[in-house]
Amino acid sequence: MTATIIDGKAFAATVREKVAAHVARIKDAAGITPGLAVVLVGEDPASQVYVRSKGKQTVEAGMASFEHKLDADTDEATLLALIAQLNADPTVHGILVQLPLPAHLDSDLVINSIDPAKDVDGFHISNVGLLGTGQKAMVPCTPLGCLMLLRHQHGSLSGLNAVVIGRSNIVGKPMAMLLLGDSCTVTVAHSRTKDLPAVVRQADIVIAAVGRPEMVPGDWIKPGATVIDVGINRVEGEGGKTRLVGDVDFASAVEVAGAITPVPGGVGPMTIACLLANTVTACCRANGLEEPEGLTA
Ligand code: NAD
């Protein structure tokens, strides 16, 4: 059996189209342009690429993009003052502080200083608590993207066994909360899990979010399961060229799974699409406007 390839790139394009259509409606009906502010501290090359890409796609969706680039040695007070200014700015509906921050800055303190209503990354403790208690939250973008792909693939997820490999605050834990919200039976596996292959073999849905190249082989996958590969790992390929691989060994897993996301072109493009979706959702909530359908949990 060869799995259906879940085309995250194409699905993300449909999410961005829905966002752009809703932005156009908001502009027409209320004269409001949703705005996203991205704060980058330092010159991490990967972060610079992400921030550029976020800004470009924000503008393409018809929204306003505000970029704030600060030096790597910026002190905490300066960063907190900028966030306070963005919190108070009515033209800014979403605020994202690009992680990781330089080591001298306290990421938790910085994230928790963002107005939770503008926290489009969904990392503020208020949003974590709202999501954990099944209330309306801003939902972290990568797990939200995975959920959208799963709902599209399965329709209802109710009663399915889901195994999430990885327990990070950014992916694993919020992913588990979202799957519980959709009535899956959820297991969260991690570096101390005993007999991981046996745990994964129980899963109708496998979410791999570890950061270890191709660690999940096809013989861990239950035949017909849906595999969502969040991992993005750079490995050396032929001729010394680097290539991207996921946390799942795609070549063997595609022979067993019912459906699988590739890397690249699976979960990756969904993350920024969901950031745009969260920004338009935040704008609607702030202004008492109708929220776009199907763009949140
Ligand atoms: P993280 O390092 O914060 O967490 C990794 C998790 O994996 C930890 O909870 C750890 O317990 C678990 N783990 C480590 N070794 C393990 C093992 N041998 N067996 C089982 N579990 C193990 O990473 P993260 O931020 O959650 O990211 C995970 C991966 O997802 C990375 O490759 C990252 O680049 C990628 N990622 C992709 C996107 C995207 O947009 N597609 C977004 C975020 C992260």
Coordinates of N, CA and C in Angstrom, one line a residue, residues 124-272:
H124 N 1.3 32.8 25.3 CA 1.0 33.4 26.6 C 0.3 32.4 27.5
I125 N 0.7 32.5 28.8 CA 0.1 31.5 29.8 C -1.4 31.6 29.8
S126 N -2.0 32.7 29.5 CA -3.5 32.8 29.5 C -4.0 32.0 28.4
N127 N -3.4 32.1 27.2 CA -3.9 31.3 26.1 C -3.6 29.8 26.3
V128 N -2.5 29.4 26.9 CA -2.2 28.0 27.2 C -3.3 27.5 28.1
G129 N -3.7 28.3 29.1 CA -4.8 27.9 30.1 C -6.1 27.8 29.4
L130 N -6.4 28.7 28.5 CA -7.7 28.7 27.8 C -7.8 27.5 27.0
L131 N -6.7 27.2 26.2 CA -6.7 26.0 25.4 C -6.8 24.7 26.2
G132 N -6.1 24.7 27.3 CA -6.1 23.5 28.2 C -7.5 23.2 28.8
T133 N -8.3 24.3 29.0 CA -9.6 24.1 29.6 C -10.7 24.2 28.5
G134 N -10.3 24.1 27.3 CA -11.3 24.0 26.2 C -12.1 25.3 25.9
Q135 N -11.4 26.4 26.3 CA -12.1 27.7 26.0 C -11.4 28.4 24.8
K136 N -12.1 29.4 24.3 CA -11.7 30.1 23.1 C -10.3 30.7 23.4
A137 N -9.3 30.3 22.7 CA -7.9 30.7 22.9 C -7.3 31.2 21.6
M138 N -6.1 31.8 21.6 CA -5.3 31.9 20.5 C -4.5 30.7 20.5
V139 N -4.5 29.9 19.4 CA -4.0 28.6 19.3 C -2.6 28.6 18.6
P140 N -1.6 28.0 19.2 CA -0.2 27.9 18.5 C -0.3 27.5 17.1
C141 N 0.4 28.2 16.2 CA 0.2 28.0 14.8 C 0.6 26.6 14.2
T142 N 1.7 26.0 14.6 CA 2.1 24.7 14.0 C 1.0 23.6 14.4
P143 N 0.7 23.5 15.7 CA -0.3 22.5 16.0 C -1.7 22.8 15.3
L144 N -2.0 24.1 15.2 CA -3.3 24.4 14.6 C -3.2 23.9 13.1
G145 N -2.1 24.2 12.5 CA -1.9 23.7 11.1 C -2.1 22.2 11.0
C146 N -1.5 21.5 11.9 CA -1.6 20.0 11.9 C -3.1 19.6 12.1
L147 N -3.8 20.3 13.0 CA -5.2 19.9 13.2 C -6.0 20.1 12.0
M148 N -5.8 21.3 11.3 CA -6.5 21.5 10.0 C -6.3 20.4 9.0
L149 N -5.0 20.0 8.9 CA -4.7 18.9 7.9 C -5.4 17.6 8.3
L150 N -5.4 17.3 9.6 CA -6.1 16.1 10.1 C -7.6 16.1 9.9
R151 N -8.2 17.3 10.2 CA -9.7 17.4 10.0 C -10.0 17.3 8.5
H152 N -9.2 17.8 7.7 CA -9.4 17.8 6.2 C -9.3 16.3 5.7
Q153 N -8.3 15.6 6.3 CA -8.1 14.2 5.9 C -9.2 13.2 6.4
H154 N -9.6 13.5 7.7 CA -10.5 12.5 8.4 C -11.9 12.9 8.5
G155 N -12.2 14.2 8.4 CA -13.5 14.7 8.9 C -13.4 14.6 10.4
S156 N -14.2 13.8 11.0 CA -14.2 13.7 12.5 C -13.0 12.9 13.0
L157 N -12.4 13.4 14.1 CA -11.3 12.6 14.7 C -11.7 11.9 15.9
S158 N -13.0 11.9 16.2 CA -13.5 11.4 17.5 C -13.2 9.9 17.7
G159 N -12.6 9.6 18.8 CA -12.4 8.2 19.2 C -11.1 7.6 18.6
L160 N -10.4 8.4 17.8 CA -9.1 7.8 17.2 C -8.0 7.9 18.2
N161 N -7.1 6.9 18.1 CA -5.9 6.9 19.0 C -4.9 7.8 18.4
A162 N -4.4 8.8 19.1 CA -3.4 9.7 18.6 C -2.2 9.6 19.5
V163 N -1.0 9.5 18.9 CA 0.2 9.5 19.6 C 1.0 10.7 19.2
V164 N 1.3 11.6 20.1 CA 2.2 12.8 19.8 C 3.5 12.5 20.4
I165 N 4.6 12.5 19.5 CA 5.9 12.2 20.0 C 6.6 13.6 20.1
G166 N 6.9 14.0 21.4 CA 7.5 15.3 21.7 C 6.5 16.0 22.6
R167 N 7.1 16.7 23.6 CA 6.2 17.4 24.6 C 6.6 18.8 24.8
S168 N 7.1 19.4 23.7 CA 7.4 20.9 23.8 C 6.2 21.7 24.0
N169 N 6.5 22.9 24.6 CA 5.4 23.9 24.7 C 4.9 24.4 23.4
I170 N 5.7 24.4 22.4 CA 5.4 25.0 21.1 C 4.6 24.0 20.2
V171 N 4.9 22.8 20.3 CA 4.2 21.8 19.4 C 3.5 20.7 20.2
G172 N 4.3 19.9 20.9 CA 3.8 18.6 21.5 C 2.6 18.8 22.4
K173 N 2.8 19.7 23.4 CA 1.7 19.9 24.4 C 0.4 20.5 23.8
P174 N 0.6 21.6 23.1 CA -0.7 22.2 22.5 C -1.3 21.2 21.5
M175 N -0.5 20.4 20.8 CA -1.1 19.5 19.8 C -1.9 18.4 20.6
A176 N -1.4 18.0 21.7 CA -2.2 17.0 22.5 C -3.5 17.6 23.0
M177 N -3.5 18.9 23.4 CA -4.7 19.6 23.9 C -5.7 19.7 22.7
L178 N -5.2 20.0 21.5 CA -6.2 20.1 20.4 C -6.8 18.8 20.0
L179 N -6.0 17.7 20.1 CA -6.5 16.4 19.7 C -7.5 15.9 20.8
L180 N -7.2 16.3 22.0 CA -8.2 15.9 23.1 C -9.5 16.7 22.8
G181 N -9.4 18.0 22.4 CA -10.5 18.8 22.1 C -11.4 18.2 21.0
D182 N -10.7 17.5 20.1 CA -11.5 16.8 19.0 C -11.8 15.3 19.4
S183 N -11.7 15.0 20.7 CA -12.1 13.7 21.2 C -11.3 12.5 20.7
C184 N -10.0 12.8 20.5 CA -9.1 11.6 20.3 C -8.7 11.1 21.7
T185 N -8.2 9.8 21.6 CA -7.6 9.3 22.8 C -6.1 9.5 22.6
V186 N -5.5 10.4 23.5 CA -4.2 11.0 23.2 C -3.1 10.4 24.1
T187 N -2.0 10.0 23.6 CA -0.8 9.6 24.3 C 0.3 10.6 23.9
V188 N 1.0 11.2 24.9 CA 2.1 12.0 24.6 C 3.4 11.3 24.9
A189 N 4.2 11.0 23.9 CA 5.5 10.2 24.1 C 6.6 11.2 24.1
H190 N 7.7 10.9 24.7 CA 8.9 11.8 24.8 C 10.1 11.0 25.0
S191 N 11.2 11.7 25.4 CA 12.5 11.0 25.4 C 12.6 9.9 26.4
R192 N 11.8 9.9 27.4 CA 11.8 8.9 28.5 C 10.8 7.8 28.3
T193 N 10.0 7.9 27.2 CA 9.0 6.9 27.0 C 9.6 5.5 26.8
K194 N 9.0 4.5 27.5 CA 9.5 3.1 27.3 C 8.8 2.5 26.1
D195 N 9.6 1.7 25.3 CA 9.1 1.0 24.2 C 8.3 1.9 23.2
L196 N 9.0 3.0 22.8 CA 8.3 3.9 21.9 C 7.7 3.2 20.6
P197 N 8.4 2.3 20.0 CA 7.8 1.6 18.8 C 6.4 1.0 19.1
A198 N 6.3 0.3 20.3 CA 5.0 -0.3 20.6 C 3.9 0.8 20.9
V199 N 4.3 1.9 21.5 CA 3.4 3.0 21.7 C 2.9 3.5 20.3
V200 N 3.8 3.7 19.4 CA 3.5 4.4 18.1 C 2.6 3.4 17.3
R201 N 2.8 2.1 17.5 CA 2.1 1.1 16.7 C 0.6 1.1 17.1
Q202 N 0.2 1.7 18.2 CA -1.2 1.7 18.6 C -1.9 2.9 17.9
A203 N -1.2 3.7 17.2 CA -1.8 5.0 16.8 C -2.5 5.0 15.5
D204 N -3.7 5.5 15.5 CA -4.4 5.8 14.2 C -3.8 7.1 13.6
I205 N -3.3 8.0 14.5 CA -2.7 9.3 14.1 C -1.4 9.4 14.8
V206 N -0.3 9.6 14.1 CA 1.0 9.8 14.6 C 1.4 11.3 14.3
I207 N 1.8 12.0 15.4 CA 2.4 13.4 15.2 C 3.8 13.3 15.7
A208 N 4.8 13.5 14.8 CA 6.2 13.4 15.2 C 6.7 14.8 15.3
A209 N 7.1 15.2 16.5 CA 7.6 16.6 16.7 C 8.8 16.5 17.7
V210 N 9.9 16.0 17.2 CA 11.1 15.6 18.0 C 12.3 16.5 17.6
G211 N 12.6 16.5 16.3 CA 13.8 17.2 15.9 C 15.0 16.2 15.7
R212 N 14.6 14.9 15.4 CA 15.7 13.9 15.1 C 15.4 13.3 13.8
P213 N 16.4 13.5 12.8 CA 16.1 13.1 11.5 C 15.7 11.7 11.3
E214 N 14.6 11.5 10.7 CA 14.1 10.2 10.2 C 14.1 9.1 11.3
M215 N 13.8 9.5 12.6 CA 13.8 8.5 13.7 C 12.7 7.6 13.7
V216 N 11.5 7.9 13.1 CA 10.4 7.0 13.1 C 10.3 6.2 11.8
P217 N 10.7 4.9 11.9 CA 10.7 4.1 10.6 C 9.3 3.6 10.3
G218 N 9.1 3.1 9.1 CA 7.8 2.6 8.7 C 7.3 1.4 9.5
D219 N 8.2 0.6 10.1 CA 7.7 -0.5 10.9 C 7.2 -0.2 12.3
W220 N 7.2 1.1 12.6 CA 6.6 1.6 13.8 C 5.1 2.0 13.5
I221 N 4.8 2.1 12.3 CA 3.5 2.7 11.9 C 2.5 1.6 11.7
K222 N 1.3 1.8 12.3 CA 0.2 0.9 12.1 C -0.3 1.0 10.6
P223 N -0.5 -0.1 9.9 CA -1.0 0.0 8.5 C -2.2 0.9 8.4
G224 N -2.2 1.9 7.5 CA -3.3 2.8 7.3 C -3.4 4.0 8.2
A225 N -2.4 4.1 9.1 CA -2.4 5.3 10.0 C -2.1 6.6 9.3
T226 N -2.5 7.7 9.9 CA -2.2 9.0 9.3 C -1.0 9.6 10.0
V227 N 0.0 10.0 9.3 CA 1.3 10.4 9.9 C 1.5 11.9 9.6
I228 N 1.7 12.7 10.6 CA 1.9 14.1 10.4 C 3.3 14.4 11.0
D229 N 4.2 14.8 10.1 CA 5.6 14.9 10.4 C 6.0 16.4 10.6
V230 N 6.2 16.8 11.8 CA 6.4 18.2 12.1 C 7.9 18.5 12.0
G231 N 8.7 17.5 12.1 CA 10.2 17.8 12.2 C 10.8 18.5 10.9
I232 N 11.7 19.3 11.2 CA 12.5 20.0 10.1 C 13.9 19.8 10.5
N233 N 14.6 18.9 9.8 CA 16.0 18.7 10.1 C 16.9 18.8 8.8
R234 N 18.0 19.5 9.0 CA 18.9 19.7 7.9 C 19.9 18.6 8.0
V235 N 20.1 17.7 6.9 CA 21.1 16.7 6.9 C 21.9 16.8 5.6
E236 N 23.1 16.3 5.7 CA 24.0 16.3 4.5 C 23.6 15.3 3.5
G237 N 23.3 15.7 2.3 CA 22.9 14.8 1.2 C 24.0 14.5 0.3
E238 N 23.7 14.1 -0.9 CA 24.7 13.8 -1.9 C 25.5 15.0 -2.3
G239 N 26.8 14.8 -2.5 CA 27.7 15.9 -2.9 C 27.9 17.0 -1.8
G240 N 27.6 16.6 -0.6 CA 27.8 17.6 0.5 C 26.7 18.6 0.6
K241 N 25.7 18.5 -0.3 CA 24.6 19.5 -0.2 C 23.6 19.1 1.0
T242 N 23.1 20.2 1.6 CA 22.2 19.9 2.7 C 20.8 19.7 2.1
R243 N 20.0 18.8 2.8 CA 18.6 18.7 2.4 C 17.8 18.6 3.6
L244 N 16.5 18.9 3.5 CA 15.6 18.8 4.6 C 14.9 17.5 4.7
V245 N 14.9 16.9 6.0 CA 14.1 15.7 6.2 C 13.3 15.9 7.5
G246 N 12.3 15.1 7.6 CA 11.4 15.1 8.8 C 11.9 14.2 9.9
D247 N 11.1 14.0 10.9 CA 11.4 13.1 12.0 C 11.0 11.7 11.6
V248 N 10.3 11.5 10.5 CA 9.8 10.2 10.0 C 10.6 9.8 8.8
D249 N 10.9 8.5 8.8 CA 11.6 8.0 7.6 C 10.6 7.8 6.5
F250 N 10.5 8.9 5.7 CA 9.4 9.0 4.7 C 9.3 7.7 3.8
A251 N 10.5 7.3 3.3 CA 10.6 6.2 2.3 C 9.9 4.9 2.8
S252 N 10.2 4.6 4.1 CA 9.6 3.4 4.6 C 8.1 3.6 5.1
A253 N 7.9 4.8 5.7 CA 6.6 5.1 6.2 C 5.5 5.2 5.2
V254 N 5.9 5.7 4.0 CA 4.9 5.9 2.9 C 4.3 4.6 2.4
E255 N 5.1 3.5 2.6 CA 4.6 2.2 2.2 C 3.6 1.6 3.2
V256 N 3.5 2.1 4.4 CA 2.6 1.5 5.4 C 1.4 2.4 5.8
A257 N 1.7 3.7 5.8 CA 0.7 4.7 6.3 C -0.5 4.8 5.3
G258 N -1.6 5.3 5.9 CA -2.7 5.6 5.0 C -2.6 6.9 4.3
A259 N -2.0 7.9 5.1 CA -1.7 9.2 4.6 C -0.5 9.8 5.4
I260 N 0.2 10.6 4.7 CA 1.4 11.1 5.3 C 1.8 12.5 4.8
T261 N 2.3 13.4 5.7 CA 2.8 14.7 5.2 C 4.3 14.6 4.8
P262 N 4.7 15.2 3.7 CA 6.1 15.1 3.3 C 6.9 16.3 4.0
V263 N 8.2 16.2 4.0 CA 9.0 17.3 4.4 C 10.1 17.5 3.3
P264 N 10.1 18.7 2.7 CA 9.3 19.9 3.0 C 7.9 19.7 2.3
G265 N 7.1 20.7 2.5 CA 5.8 20.7 1.7 C 4.6 20.1 2.5
G266 N 4.8 19.8 3.8 CA 3.7 19.3 4.6 C 3.3 20.3 5.6
V267 N 3.7 20.1 6.9 CA 3.3 21.0 8.0 C 3.9 22.4 7.8
G268 N 5.2 22.5 7.3 CA 5.9 23.7 7.3 C 5.1 24.9 6.8
P269 N 4.5 24.8 5.5 CA 3.8 25.9 5.0 C 2.5 26.3 5.8
M270 N 2.0 25.3 6.6 CA 0.8 25.6 7.4 C 1.0 26.6 8.5
T271 N 2.3 26.6 9.0 CA 2.6 27.4 10.2 C 2.3 28.9 9.9
I272 N 2.9 29.4 8.8 CA 2.7 30.9 8.5 C 1.2 31.1 8.1

